[in-house]
Short mmCIF file of the C-alpha atoms (twelve columns), coordinates in Angstrom:
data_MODEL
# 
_entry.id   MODEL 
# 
loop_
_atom_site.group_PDB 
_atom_site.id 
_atom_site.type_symbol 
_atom_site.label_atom_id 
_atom_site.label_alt_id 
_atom_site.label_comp_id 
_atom_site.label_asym_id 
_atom_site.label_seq_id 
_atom_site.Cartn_x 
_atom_site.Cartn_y 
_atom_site.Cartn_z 
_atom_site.pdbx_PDB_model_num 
ATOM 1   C CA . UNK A 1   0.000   0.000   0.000   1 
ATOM 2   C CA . UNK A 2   1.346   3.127   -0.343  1 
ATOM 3   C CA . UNK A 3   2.362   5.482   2.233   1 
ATOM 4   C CA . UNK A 4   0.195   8.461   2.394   1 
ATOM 5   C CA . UNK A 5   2.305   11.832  1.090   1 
ATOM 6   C CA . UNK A 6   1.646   14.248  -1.297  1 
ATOM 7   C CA . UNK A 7   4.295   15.541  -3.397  1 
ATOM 8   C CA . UNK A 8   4.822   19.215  -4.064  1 
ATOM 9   C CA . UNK A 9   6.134   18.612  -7.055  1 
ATOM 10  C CA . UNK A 10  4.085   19.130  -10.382 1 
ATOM 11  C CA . UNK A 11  2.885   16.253  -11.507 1 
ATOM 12  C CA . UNK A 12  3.617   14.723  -15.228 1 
ATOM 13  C CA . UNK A 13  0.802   14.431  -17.389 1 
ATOM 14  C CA . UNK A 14  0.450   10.703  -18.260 1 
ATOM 15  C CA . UNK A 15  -1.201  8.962   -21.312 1 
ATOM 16  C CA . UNK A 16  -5.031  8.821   -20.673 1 
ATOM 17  C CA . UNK A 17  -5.647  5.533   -19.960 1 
ATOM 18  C CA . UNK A 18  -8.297  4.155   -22.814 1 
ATOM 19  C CA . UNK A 19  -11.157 1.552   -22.256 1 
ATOM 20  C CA . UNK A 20  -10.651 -1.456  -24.172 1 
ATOM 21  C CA . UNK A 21  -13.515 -3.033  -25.635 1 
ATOM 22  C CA . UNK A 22  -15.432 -6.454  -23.398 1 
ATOM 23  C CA . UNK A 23  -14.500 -8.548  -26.312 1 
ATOM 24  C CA . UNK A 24  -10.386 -7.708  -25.943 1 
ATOM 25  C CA . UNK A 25  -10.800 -7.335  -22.073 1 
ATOM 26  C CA . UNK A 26  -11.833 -11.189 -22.270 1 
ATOM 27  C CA . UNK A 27  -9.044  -11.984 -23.684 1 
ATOM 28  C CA . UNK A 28  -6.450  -12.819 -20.530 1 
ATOM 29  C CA . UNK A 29  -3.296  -12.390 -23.137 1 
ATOM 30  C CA . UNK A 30  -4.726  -8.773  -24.646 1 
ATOM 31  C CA . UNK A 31  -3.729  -5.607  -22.363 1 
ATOM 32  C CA . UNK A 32  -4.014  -2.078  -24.042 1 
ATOM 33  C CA . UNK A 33  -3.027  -3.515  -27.486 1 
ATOM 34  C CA . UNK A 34  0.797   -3.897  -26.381 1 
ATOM 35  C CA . UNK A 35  0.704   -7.688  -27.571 1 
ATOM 36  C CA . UNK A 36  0.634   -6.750  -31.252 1 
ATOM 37  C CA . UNK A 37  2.659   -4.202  -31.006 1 
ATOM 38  C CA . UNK A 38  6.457   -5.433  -33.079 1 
ATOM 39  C CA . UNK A 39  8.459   -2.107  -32.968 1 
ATOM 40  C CA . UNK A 40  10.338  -2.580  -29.382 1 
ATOM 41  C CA . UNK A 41  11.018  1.142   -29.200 1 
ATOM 42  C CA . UNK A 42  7.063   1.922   -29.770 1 
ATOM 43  C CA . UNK A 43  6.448   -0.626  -27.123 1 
ATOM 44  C CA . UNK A 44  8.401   1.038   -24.896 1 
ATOM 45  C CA . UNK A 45  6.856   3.896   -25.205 1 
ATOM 46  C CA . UNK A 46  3.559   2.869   -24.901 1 
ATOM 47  C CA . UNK A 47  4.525   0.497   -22.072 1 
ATOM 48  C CA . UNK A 48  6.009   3.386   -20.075 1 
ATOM 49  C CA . UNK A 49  2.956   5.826   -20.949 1 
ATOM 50  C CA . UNK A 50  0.724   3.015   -19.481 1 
ATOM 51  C CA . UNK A 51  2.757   2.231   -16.503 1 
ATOM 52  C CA . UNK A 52  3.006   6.634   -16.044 1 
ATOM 53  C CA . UNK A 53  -0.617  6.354   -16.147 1 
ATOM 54  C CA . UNK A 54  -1.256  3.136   -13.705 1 
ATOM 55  C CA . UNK A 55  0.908   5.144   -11.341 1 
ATOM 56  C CA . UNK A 56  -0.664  8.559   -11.538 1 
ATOM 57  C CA . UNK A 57  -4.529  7.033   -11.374 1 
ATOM 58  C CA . UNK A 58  -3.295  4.645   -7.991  1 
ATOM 59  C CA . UNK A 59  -2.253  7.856   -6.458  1 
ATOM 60  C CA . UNK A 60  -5.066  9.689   -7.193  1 
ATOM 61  C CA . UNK A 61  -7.059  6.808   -5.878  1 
ATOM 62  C CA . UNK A 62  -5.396  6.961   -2.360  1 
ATOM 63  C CA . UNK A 63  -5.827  10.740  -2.383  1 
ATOM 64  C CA . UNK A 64  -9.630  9.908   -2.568  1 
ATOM 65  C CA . UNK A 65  -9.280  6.980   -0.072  1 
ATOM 66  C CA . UNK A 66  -7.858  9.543   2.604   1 
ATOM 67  C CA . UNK A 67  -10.737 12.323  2.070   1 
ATOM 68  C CA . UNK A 68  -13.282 9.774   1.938   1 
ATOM 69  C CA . UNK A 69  -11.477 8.041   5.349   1 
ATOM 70  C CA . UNK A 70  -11.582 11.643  6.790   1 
ATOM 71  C CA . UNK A 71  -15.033 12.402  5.769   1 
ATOM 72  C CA . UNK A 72  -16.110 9.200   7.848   1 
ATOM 73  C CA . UNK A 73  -14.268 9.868   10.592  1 
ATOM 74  C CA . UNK A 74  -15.840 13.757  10.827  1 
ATOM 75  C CA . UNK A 75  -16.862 14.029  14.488  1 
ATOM 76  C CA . UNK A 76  -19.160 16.387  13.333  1 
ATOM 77  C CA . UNK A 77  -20.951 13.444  11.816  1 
ATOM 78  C CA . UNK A 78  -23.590 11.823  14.298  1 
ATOM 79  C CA . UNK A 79  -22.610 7.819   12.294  1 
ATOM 80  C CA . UNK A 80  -18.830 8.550   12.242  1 
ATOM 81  C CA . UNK A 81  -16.534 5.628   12.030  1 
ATOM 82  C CA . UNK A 82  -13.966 4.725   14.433  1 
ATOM 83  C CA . UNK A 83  -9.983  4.308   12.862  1 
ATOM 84  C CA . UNK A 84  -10.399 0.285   13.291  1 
ATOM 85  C CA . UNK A 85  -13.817 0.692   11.345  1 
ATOM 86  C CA . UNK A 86  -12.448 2.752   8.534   1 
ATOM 87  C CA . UNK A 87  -9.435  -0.001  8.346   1 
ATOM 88  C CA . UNK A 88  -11.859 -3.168  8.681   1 
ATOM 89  C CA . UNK A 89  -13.809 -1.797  5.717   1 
ATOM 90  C CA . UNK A 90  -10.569 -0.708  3.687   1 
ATOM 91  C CA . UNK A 91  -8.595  -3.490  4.027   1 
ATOM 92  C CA . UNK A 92  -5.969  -1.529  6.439   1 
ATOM 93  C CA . UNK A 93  -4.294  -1.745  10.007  1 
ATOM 94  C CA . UNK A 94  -5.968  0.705   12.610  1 
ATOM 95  C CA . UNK A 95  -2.640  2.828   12.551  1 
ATOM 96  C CA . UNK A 96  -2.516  2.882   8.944   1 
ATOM 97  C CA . UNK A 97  -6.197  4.406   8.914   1 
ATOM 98  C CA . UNK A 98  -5.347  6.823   11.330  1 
ATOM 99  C CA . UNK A 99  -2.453  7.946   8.857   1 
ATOM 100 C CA . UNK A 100 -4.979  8.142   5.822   1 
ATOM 101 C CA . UNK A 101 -7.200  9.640   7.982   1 
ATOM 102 C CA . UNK A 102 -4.852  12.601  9.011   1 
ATOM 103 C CA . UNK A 103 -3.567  12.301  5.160   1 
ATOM 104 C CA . UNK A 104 -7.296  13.207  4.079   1 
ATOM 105 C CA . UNK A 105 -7.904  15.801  6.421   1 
ATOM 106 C CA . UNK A 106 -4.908  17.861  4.755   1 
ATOM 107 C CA . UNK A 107 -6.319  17.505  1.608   1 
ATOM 108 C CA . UNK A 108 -9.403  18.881  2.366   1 
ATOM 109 C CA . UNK A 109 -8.187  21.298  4.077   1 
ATOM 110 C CA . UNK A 110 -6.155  22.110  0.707   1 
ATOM 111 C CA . UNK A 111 -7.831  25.407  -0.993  1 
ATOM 112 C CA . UNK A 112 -9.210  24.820  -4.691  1 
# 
């Protein structure tokens, strides 16, 4: 899992990450086309555009893990979740759900 930080610096733009169609998605050997692909220097590219990509949508994905975590955890709200419950229902460690939840807290309080 990983750890809860937010860099400063700017983020790079990856590759938008495309939908492949149910029929290719069925097939366990087809990922994002890559398989046909015969030039090794365009599969590398493409490769590290996806991977770029992966990376960038898994940390946006915690980022919305730790305001969501915080939002539960409000004390403002009267069916606020306990650190163990948040964890139990994310798949984390009590102390690791305490860390998201502080995580998420400075994002919200983030202006914009």
């Amino acid at each position: 899992m990983a750890e809860p930080e937010r860099t400063t610096e700017r983020r790079m733009r990856p590759a938008p990450l495309l939908f492949e169609p149910s029929e290719a998605a069925a097939d366990p050997e087809h990922f994002f086309d890559l398989e046909s692909m015969e030039d090794p220097h365009e599969l590398l590219v493409r490769s590290t555009e996806l991977t770029l990509a992966f990376r960038a949508a898994s940390d946006r994905a915690v980022e919305y893990q730790a305001m969501a975590a915080a939002q539960l955890a409000d004390p403002r709200r009267f069916d606020r979740l306990t650190p163990g419950d948040i964890g139990a229902r994310a798949g984390w460690t009590e102390d690791y759900a305490r860390k998201m939840i502080e995580f998420g807290r400075e994002l919200l309080a983030q202006p914009g």
